Amino acid sequence: MFKGRDIVTIIDLTKEELEVLFEETDSMLKYKGLNLRLLEGKIMAAAFFEPSTRTRFSFETAMLRLGGRVIGFSEPSRTSIAKGETLADTIRMLNAYSDLIVIRHSIEGAAKFAAEIADVPVINAGDGTRHHPTQAMIDLYTIKRNFESFDGLEVGVLGDLKYGRAATSFIYGMSKYPIKHLYLISPPQLKCRNEVIEYLKFTGTSFTEVEKLDDVISELDVLYVTRIQRERLPDPAEYEKIRGSYRVTLNHLKEARDNLIILHPLPRTDELPNEIDSTKHAKYFEQAGYGVPIRMALLKLILVGEEI
Ligand code: NCD
């Protein structure tokens, strides 16, 4: 099911496969703090061409917690890439030195390209505006921990749906489950890309695009908030126009359902102010905490399989 497999997008995983991953994650949470040796002798290469805090540290922590080891870089300017080495050659080297490659890159399709070159499994830790499958796994797992099931949930995704790969992967993830409705909430400039809209239609997901959180807050069980992807906007003037165009406030929460959970892949900017943190709805730090057990489970399933 998972052994030896590349993970490029959440679209490729079935609900059943995600269920196996979530069960494995439950076990990893139970073993927290134990000295596991499941990946002893294995080496993970972390190739981070773009900035990262949570994703890189949690992948590395996951590998170390399972007894494996880590090589890699988070500063490509300090590798031969600075001398003009191509992505393909860099991947060939990591393929020769490691048992699995985790890659983050600003170019869409970079992880798929790496997966085609490498014989060892490749995990996409974010490629440009497109996919971030392990973030979606964390998001889905957080929902599963907070609700009995996905059935009938009303879910809102707020923010930069155009350039945000975390939001996009979350939307793809949602399309796998029998939720009641998906609200895509964004300023007009940051609306969901056409290919994602087409995919939602193809999967028969019930959804609406809206501009204001105020219009739907009272309908939601889950609110997934994302920041404006400032570094991906083609024009800095555009950012100045749309910054501050949405923000979750305590006033919104007065209208919210009692059981509403608020998620955010982090980092946040001003769309999710600190005053929300102490409310019962805030689940984004819990969500970030699942980064390690989810990635432990995934690394274990890919490198040794389901059996052990
Ligand atoms: C996200 C990313 O890098 O795509 N961060 C993360 O991995 N948790 C979201 C973002 O940068 O906005």
GROMACS .gro file of C-alpha atoms and ligand atoms in nm:
model
  320
    1MET     CA    1   0.000   0.000   0.000
    2PHE     CA    2   0.262   0.256   0.109
    3LYS     CA    3   0.594   0.072   0.092
    4GLY     CA    4   0.840   0.232  -0.150
    5ARG     CA    5   0.581   0.481  -0.268
    6ASP     CA    6   0.623   0.846  -0.371
    7ILE     CA    7   0.386   1.097  -0.212
    8VAL     CA    8   0.342   1.387  -0.453
    9THR     CA    9  -0.020   1.489  -0.397
   10ILE     CA   10  -0.301   1.403  -0.156
   11ILE     CA   11  -0.519   1.333  -0.462
   12ASP     CA   12  -0.339   1.000  -0.513
   13LEU     CA   13  -0.433   0.862  -0.172
   14THR     CA   14  -0.761   0.681  -0.114
   15LYS     CA   15  -0.973   0.725   0.196
   16GLU     CA   16  -0.880   0.370   0.296
   17GLU     CA   17  -0.509   0.446   0.268
   18LEU     CA   18  -0.554   0.760   0.475
   19GLU     CA   19  -0.732   0.547   0.736
   20VAL     CA   20  -0.429   0.317   0.757
   21LEU     CA   21  -0.207   0.622   0.799
   22PHE     CA   22  -0.429   0.762   1.075
   23GLU     CA   23  -0.428   0.432   1.266
   24GLU     CA   24  -0.051   0.422   1.244
   25THR     CA   25  -0.046   0.784   1.366
   26ASP     CA   26  -0.259   0.686   1.669
   27SER     CA   27   0.007   0.428   1.757
   28MET     CA   28   0.288   0.679   1.713
   29LEU     CA   29   0.113   0.912   1.958
   30LYS     CA   30   0.095   0.628   2.209
   31TYR     CA   31   0.468   0.559   2.178
   32LYS     CA   32   0.555   0.925   2.226
   33GLY     CA   33   0.884   0.960   2.411
   34LEU     CA   34   0.983   0.596   2.367
   35ASN     CA   35   1.306   0.519   2.192
   36LEU     CA   36   1.181   0.352   1.874
   37ARG     CA   37   1.422   0.181   1.638
   38LEU     CA   38   1.193   0.104   1.348
   39LEU     CA   39   1.403   0.308   1.104
   40GLU     CA   40   1.747   0.229   1.242
   41GLY     CA   41   2.003   0.235   0.961
   42LYS     CA   42   1.778   0.439   0.729
   43ILE     CA   43   1.875   0.783   0.604
   44MET     CA   44   1.631   1.057   0.503
   45ALA     CA   45   1.754   1.338   0.277
   46ALA     CA   46   1.578   1.669   0.338
   47ALA     CA   47   1.614   1.896   0.034
   48PHE     CA   48   1.458   2.229   0.129
   49PHE     CA   49   1.492   2.483  -0.150
   50GLU     CA   50   1.234   2.709   0.021
   51PRO     CA   51   1.198   2.835   0.380
   52SER     CA   52   1.036   2.606   0.632
   53THR     CA   53   1.003   2.574   1.008
   54ARG     CA   54   0.738   2.316   1.096
   55THR     CA   55   0.764   2.091   0.794
   56ARG     CA   56   1.141   2.046   0.799
   57PHE     CA   57   1.179   2.017   1.176
   58SER     CA   58   0.888   1.778   1.209
   59PHE     CA   59   1.016   1.555   0.927
   60GLU     CA   60   1.359   1.550   1.088
   61THR     CA   61   1.217   1.492   1.436
   62ALA     CA   62   0.998   1.211   1.303
   63MET     CA   63   1.297   1.037   1.145
   64LEU     CA   64   1.514   1.077   1.457
   65ARG     CA   65   1.235   0.955   1.685
   66LEU     CA   66   1.217   0.635   1.483
   67GLY     CA   67   1.592   0.576   1.511
   68GLY     CA   68   1.674   0.694   1.157
   69ARG     CA   69   1.920   0.959   1.049
   70VAL     CA   70   1.895   1.276   0.845
   71ILE     CA   71   2.109   1.454   0.587
   72GLY     CA   72   2.014   1.755   0.378
   73PHE     CA   73   2.004   2.128   0.342
   74SER     CA   74   1.772   2.416   0.407
   75GLU     CA   75   2.001   2.672   0.251
   76PRO     CA   76   2.055   2.571  -0.115
   77SER     CA   77   2.303   2.858  -0.154
   78ARG     CA   78   2.548   2.651   0.050
   79THR     CA   79   2.537   2.352  -0.186
   80SER     CA   80   2.662   2.301  -0.540
   81ILE     CA   81   2.331   2.446  -0.659
   82ALA     CA   82   2.511   2.778  -0.609
   83LYS     CA   83   2.766   2.657  -0.867
   84GLY     CA   84   2.491   2.594  -1.118
   85GLU     CA   85   2.416   2.227  -1.047
   86THR     CA   86   2.074   2.131  -1.181
   87LEU     CA   87   1.783   2.004  -0.974
   88ALA     CA   88   1.809   1.672  -1.160
   89ASP     CA   89   2.175   1.623  -1.063
   90THR     CA   90   2.112   1.725  -0.704
   91ILE     CA   91   1.834   1.467  -0.681
   92ARG     CA   92   2.058   1.201  -0.840
   93MET     CA   93   2.313   1.257  -0.563
   94LEU     CA   94   2.058   1.244  -0.283
   95ASN     CA   95   1.915   0.931  -0.443
   96ALA     CA   96   2.258   0.770  -0.422
   97TYR     CA   97   2.316   0.870  -0.059
   98SER     CA   98   1.980   0.815   0.109
   99ASP     CA   99   1.678   0.586   0.146
  100LEU     CA  100   1.414   0.855   0.100
  101ILE     CA  101   1.403   1.216  -0.019
  102VAL     CA  102   1.181   1.491   0.120
  103ILE     CA  103   1.174   1.792  -0.111
  104ARG     CA  104   1.032   2.143  -0.087
  105HIS     CA  105   1.068   2.370  -0.389
  106SER     CA  106   0.919   2.691  -0.525
  107ILE     CA  107   0.861   2.541  -0.870
  108GLU     CA  108   0.531   2.363  -0.935
  109GLY     CA  109   0.592   2.003  -1.030
  110ALA     CA  110   0.943   1.990  -0.876
  111ALA     CA  111   0.852   1.699  -0.648
  112LYS     CA  112   0.699   1.500  -0.933
  113PHE     CA  113   1.010   1.566  -1.139
  114ALA     CA  114   1.230   1.447  -0.850
  115ALA     CA  115   1.014   1.136  -0.809
  116GLU     CA  116   1.066   1.050  -1.174
  117ILE     CA  117   1.443   1.076  -1.138
  118ALA     CA  118   1.493   0.908  -0.802
  119ASP     CA  119   1.460   0.534  -0.736
  120VAL     CA  120   1.410   0.595  -0.366
  121PRO     CA  121   1.071   0.726  -0.251
  122VAL     CA  122   1.016   1.101  -0.273
  123ILE     CA  123   0.780   1.297  -0.046
  124ASN     CA  124   0.658   1.637  -0.157
  125ALA     CA  125   0.695   1.886   0.129
  126GLY     CA  126   0.542   2.163  -0.085
  127ASP     CA  127   0.590   2.256  -0.451
  128GLY     CA  128   0.516   2.618  -0.533
  129THR     CA  129   0.144   2.693  -0.526
  130ARG     CA  130   0.034   2.335  -0.598
  131HIS     CA  131   0.057   2.058  -0.341
  132HIS     CA  132   0.146   1.998   0.022
  133PRO     CA  133   0.018   1.646   0.087
  134THR     CA  134   0.163   1.589   0.435
  135GLN     CA  135   0.007   1.915   0.558
  136ALA     CA  136  -0.331   1.790   0.431
  137MET     CA  137  -0.275   1.463   0.619
  138ILE     CA  138  -0.219   1.661   0.941
  139ASP     CA  139  -0.530   1.871   0.874
  140LEU     CA  140  -0.752   1.571   0.807
  141TYR     CA  141  -0.618   1.391   1.111
  142THR     CA  142  -0.694   1.693   1.331
  143ILE     CA  143  -1.054   1.695   1.210
  144LYS     CA  144  -1.079   1.323   1.273
  145ARG     CA  145  -0.951   1.366   1.631
  146ASN     CA  146  -1.204   1.642   1.698
  147PHE     CA  147  -1.518   1.495   1.540
  148GLU     CA  148  -1.656   1.143   1.530
  149SER     CA  149  -1.641   1.142   1.152
  150PHE     CA  150  -1.639   1.367   0.847
  151ASP     CA  151  -2.000   1.287   0.764
  152GLY     CA  152  -2.219   1.592   0.737
  153LEU     CA  153  -1.954   1.846   0.835
  154GLU     CA  154  -1.975   2.199   0.702
  155VAL     CA  155  -1.628   2.323   0.627
  156GLY     CA  156  -1.498   2.670   0.536
  157VAL     CA  157  -1.159   2.744   0.381
  158LEU     CA  158  -1.066   3.110   0.424
  159GLY     CA  159  -0.789   3.307   0.261
  160ASP     CA  160  -0.550   3.270  -0.026
  161LEU     CA  161  -0.707   2.987  -0.223
  162LYS     CA  162  -0.526   3.087  -0.540
  163TYR     CA  163  -0.160   3.066  -0.440
  164GLY     CA  164  -0.184   2.862  -0.119
  165ARG     CA  165  -0.074   2.502  -0.157
  166ALA     CA  166  -0.184   2.411   0.197
  167ALA     CA  167  -0.536   2.542   0.127
  168THR     CA  168  -0.542   2.368  -0.210
  169SER     CA  169  -0.431   2.033  -0.067
  170PHE     CA  170  -0.683   2.067   0.214
  171ILE     CA  171  -0.960   2.124  -0.042
  172TYR     CA  172  -0.851   1.814  -0.237
  173GLY     CA  173  -0.848   1.622   0.091
  174MET     CA  174  -1.200   1.735   0.180
  175SER     CA  175  -1.330   1.617  -0.156
  176LYS     CA  176  -1.265   1.256  -0.046
  177TYR     CA  177  -1.509   1.266   0.245
  178PRO     CA  178  -1.888   1.283   0.270
  179ILE     CA  179  -1.893   1.632   0.416
  180LYS     CA  180  -2.215   1.828   0.381
  181HIS     CA  181  -2.075   2.143   0.224
  182LEU     CA  182  -1.752   2.324   0.150
  183TYR     CA  183  -1.741   2.705   0.159
  184LEU     CA  184  -1.452   2.860  -0.032
  185ILE     CA  185  -1.412   3.202   0.129
  186SER     CA  186  -1.174   3.452  -0.030
  187PRO     CA  187  -1.139   3.801  -0.173
  188PRO     CA  188  -1.206   3.794  -0.549
  189GLN     CA  189  -0.833   3.823  -0.632
  190LEU     CA  190  -0.752   3.506  -0.437
  191LYS     CA  191  -1.029   3.275  -0.557
  192CYS     CA  192  -0.965   2.905  -0.600
  193ARG     CA  193  -0.794   2.811  -0.926
  194ASN     CA  194  -1.005   2.671  -1.202
  195GLU     CA  195  -0.846   2.326  -1.199
  196VAL     CA  196  -0.940   2.289  -0.831
  197ILE     CA  197  -1.298   2.401  -0.898
  198GLU     CA  198  -1.319   2.151  -1.183
  199TYR     CA  199  -1.192   1.878  -0.954
  200LEU     CA  200  -1.458   1.956  -0.693
  201LYS     CA  201  -1.724   1.929  -0.964
  202PHE     CA  202  -1.571   1.604  -1.088
  203THR     CA  203  -1.582   1.451  -0.738
  204GLY     CA  204  -1.938   1.577  -0.679
  205THR     CA  205  -1.835   1.783  -0.375
  206SER     CA  206  -2.103   2.030  -0.271
  207PHE     CA  207  -1.940   2.375  -0.252
  208THR     CA  208  -1.998   2.750  -0.283
  209GLU     CA  209  -1.757   3.037  -0.336
  210VAL     CA  210  -1.819   3.336  -0.110
  211GLU     CA  211  -1.630   3.656  -0.030
  212LYS     CA  212  -1.707   3.721   0.334
  213LEU     CA  213  -1.662   3.507   0.643
  214ASP     CA  214  -1.953   3.696   0.805
  215ASP     CA  215  -2.195   3.535   0.562
  216VAL     CA  216  -2.111   3.175   0.654
  217ILE     CA  217  -1.946   3.170   0.998
  218SER     CA  218  -2.264   3.050   1.171
  219GLU     CA  219  -2.284   2.748   0.935
  220LEU     CA  220  -1.939   2.607   1.002
  221ASP     CA  221  -1.803   2.311   1.197
  222VAL     CA  222  -1.450   2.363   1.066
  223LEU     CA  223  -1.282   2.688   0.960
  224TYR     CA  224  -0.946   2.646   0.786
  225VAL     CA  225  -0.765   2.980   0.776
  226THR     CA  226  -0.463   3.062   0.558
  227ARG     CA  227  -0.236   3.361   0.511
  228ILE     CA  228  -0.191   3.558   0.188
  229GLN     CA  229   0.105   3.400   0.008
  230ARG     CA  230   0.279   3.733  -0.029
  231GLU     CA  231   0.597   3.583  -0.178
  232ARG     CA  232   0.398   3.418  -0.458
  233LEU     CA  233   0.198   3.719  -0.573
  234PRO     CA  234   0.321   3.831  -0.914
  235ASP     CA  235   0.307   4.198  -0.816
  236PRO     CA  236   0.391   4.349  -0.473
  237ALA     CA  237   0.132   4.624  -0.534
  238GLU     CA  238  -0.132   4.352  -0.537
  239TYR     CA  239  -0.038   4.255  -0.181
  240GLU     CA  240  -0.085   4.611  -0.062
  241LYS     CA  241  -0.433   4.608  -0.216
  242ILE     CA  242  -0.551   4.287  -0.056
  243ARG     CA  243  -0.365   4.280   0.275
  244GLY     CA  244  -0.606   4.295   0.565
  245SER     CA  245  -0.897   4.197   0.340
  246TYR     CA  246  -0.996   3.918   0.577
  247ARG     CA  247  -0.941   3.850   0.943
  248VAL     CA  248  -1.102   3.624   1.201
  249THR     CA  249  -1.228   3.824   1.499
  250LEU     CA  250  -1.388   3.754   1.836
  251ASN     CA  251  -1.704   3.907   1.691
  252HIS     CA  252  -1.717   3.633   1.429
  253LEU     CA  253  -1.696   3.376   1.705
  254LYS     CA  254  -2.007   3.514   1.874
  255GLU     CA  255  -2.197   3.385   1.572
  256ALA     CA  256  -2.012   3.054   1.558
  257ARG     CA  257  -2.134   2.706   1.646
  258ASP     CA  258  -2.028   2.578   1.982
  259ASN     CA  259  -1.827   2.297   1.829
  260LEU     CA  260  -1.652   2.506   1.560
  261ILE     CA  261  -1.283   2.425   1.528
  262ILE     CA  262  -1.037   2.670   1.373
  263LEU     CA  263  -0.738   2.529   1.188
  264HIS     CA  264  -0.440   2.704   1.027
  265PRO     CA  265  -0.135   2.541   0.867
  266LEU     CA  266   0.081   2.826   1.008
  267PRO     CA  267   0.272   3.052   0.977
  268ARG     CA  268   0.003   3.312   1.037
  269THR     CA  269   0.023   3.683   0.977
  270ASP     CA  270  -0.266   3.915   1.066
  271GLU     CA  271  -0.558   3.701   0.943
  272LEU     CA  272  -0.567   3.511   1.272
  273PRO     CA  273  -0.495   3.743   1.567
  274ASN     CA  274  -0.358   3.612   1.898
  275GLU     CA  275  -0.684   3.693   2.075
  276ILE     CA  276  -0.836   3.385   1.911
  277ASP     CA  277  -0.574   3.153   2.066
  278SER     CA  278  -0.738   3.134   2.407
  279THR     CA  279  -1.084   3.048   2.270
  280LYS     CA  280  -1.207   2.688   2.273
  281HIS     CA  281  -1.225   2.700   1.894
  282ALA     CA  282  -0.850   2.736   1.840
  283LYS     CA  283  -0.703   2.401   1.734
  284TYR     CA  284  -0.409   2.515   1.525
  285PHE     CA  285  -0.140   2.441   1.782
  286GLU     CA  286  -0.288   2.096   1.840
  287GLN     CA  287  -0.285   2.058   1.459
  288ALA     CA  288   0.084   2.161   1.436
  289GLY     CA  289   0.162   1.908   1.709
  290TYR     CA  290   0.037   1.624   1.488
  291GLY     CA  291   0.311   1.710   1.236
  292VAL     CA  292   0.556   1.474   1.404
  293PRO     CA  293   0.334   1.164   1.460
  294ILE     CA  294   0.179   1.192   1.111
  295ARG     CA  295   0.524   1.208   0.952
  296MET     CA  296   0.653   0.927   1.177
  297ALA     CA  297   0.364   0.712   1.058
  298LEU     CA  298   0.421   0.803   0.693
  299LEU     CA  299   0.798   0.743   0.704
  300LYS     CA  300   0.744   0.409   0.876
  301LEU     CA  301   0.480   0.299   0.625
  302ILE     CA  302   0.693   0.399   0.326
  303LEU     CA  303   1.024   0.261   0.453
  304VAL     CA  304   0.914  -0.062   0.625
  305GLY     CA  305   0.548  -0.116   0.533
  306GLU     CA  306   0.231  -0.191   0.728
  307GLU     CA  307   0.318  -0.521   0.893
  308ILE     CA  308   0.546  -0.439   1.185
  309NCD     C1  309   0.255   2.614   0.460
  309NCD     C2  310   0.343   2.603   0.336
  309NCD     O1  311   0.465   2.608   0.342
  309NCD     O2  312   0.285   2.582   0.232
  309NCD     N1  313   0.327   2.602   0.578
  309NCD     C3  314   0.340   2.477   0.632
  309NCD     O3  315   0.402   2.391   0.576
  309NCD     N2  316   0.277   2.455   0.749
  309NCD     C4  317   0.167   2.731   0.460
  309NCD     C5  318   0.223   2.867   0.433
  309NCD     O4  319   0.342   2.888   0.412
  309NCD     O5  320   0.141   2.960   0.432
   0.00000   0.00000   0.00000
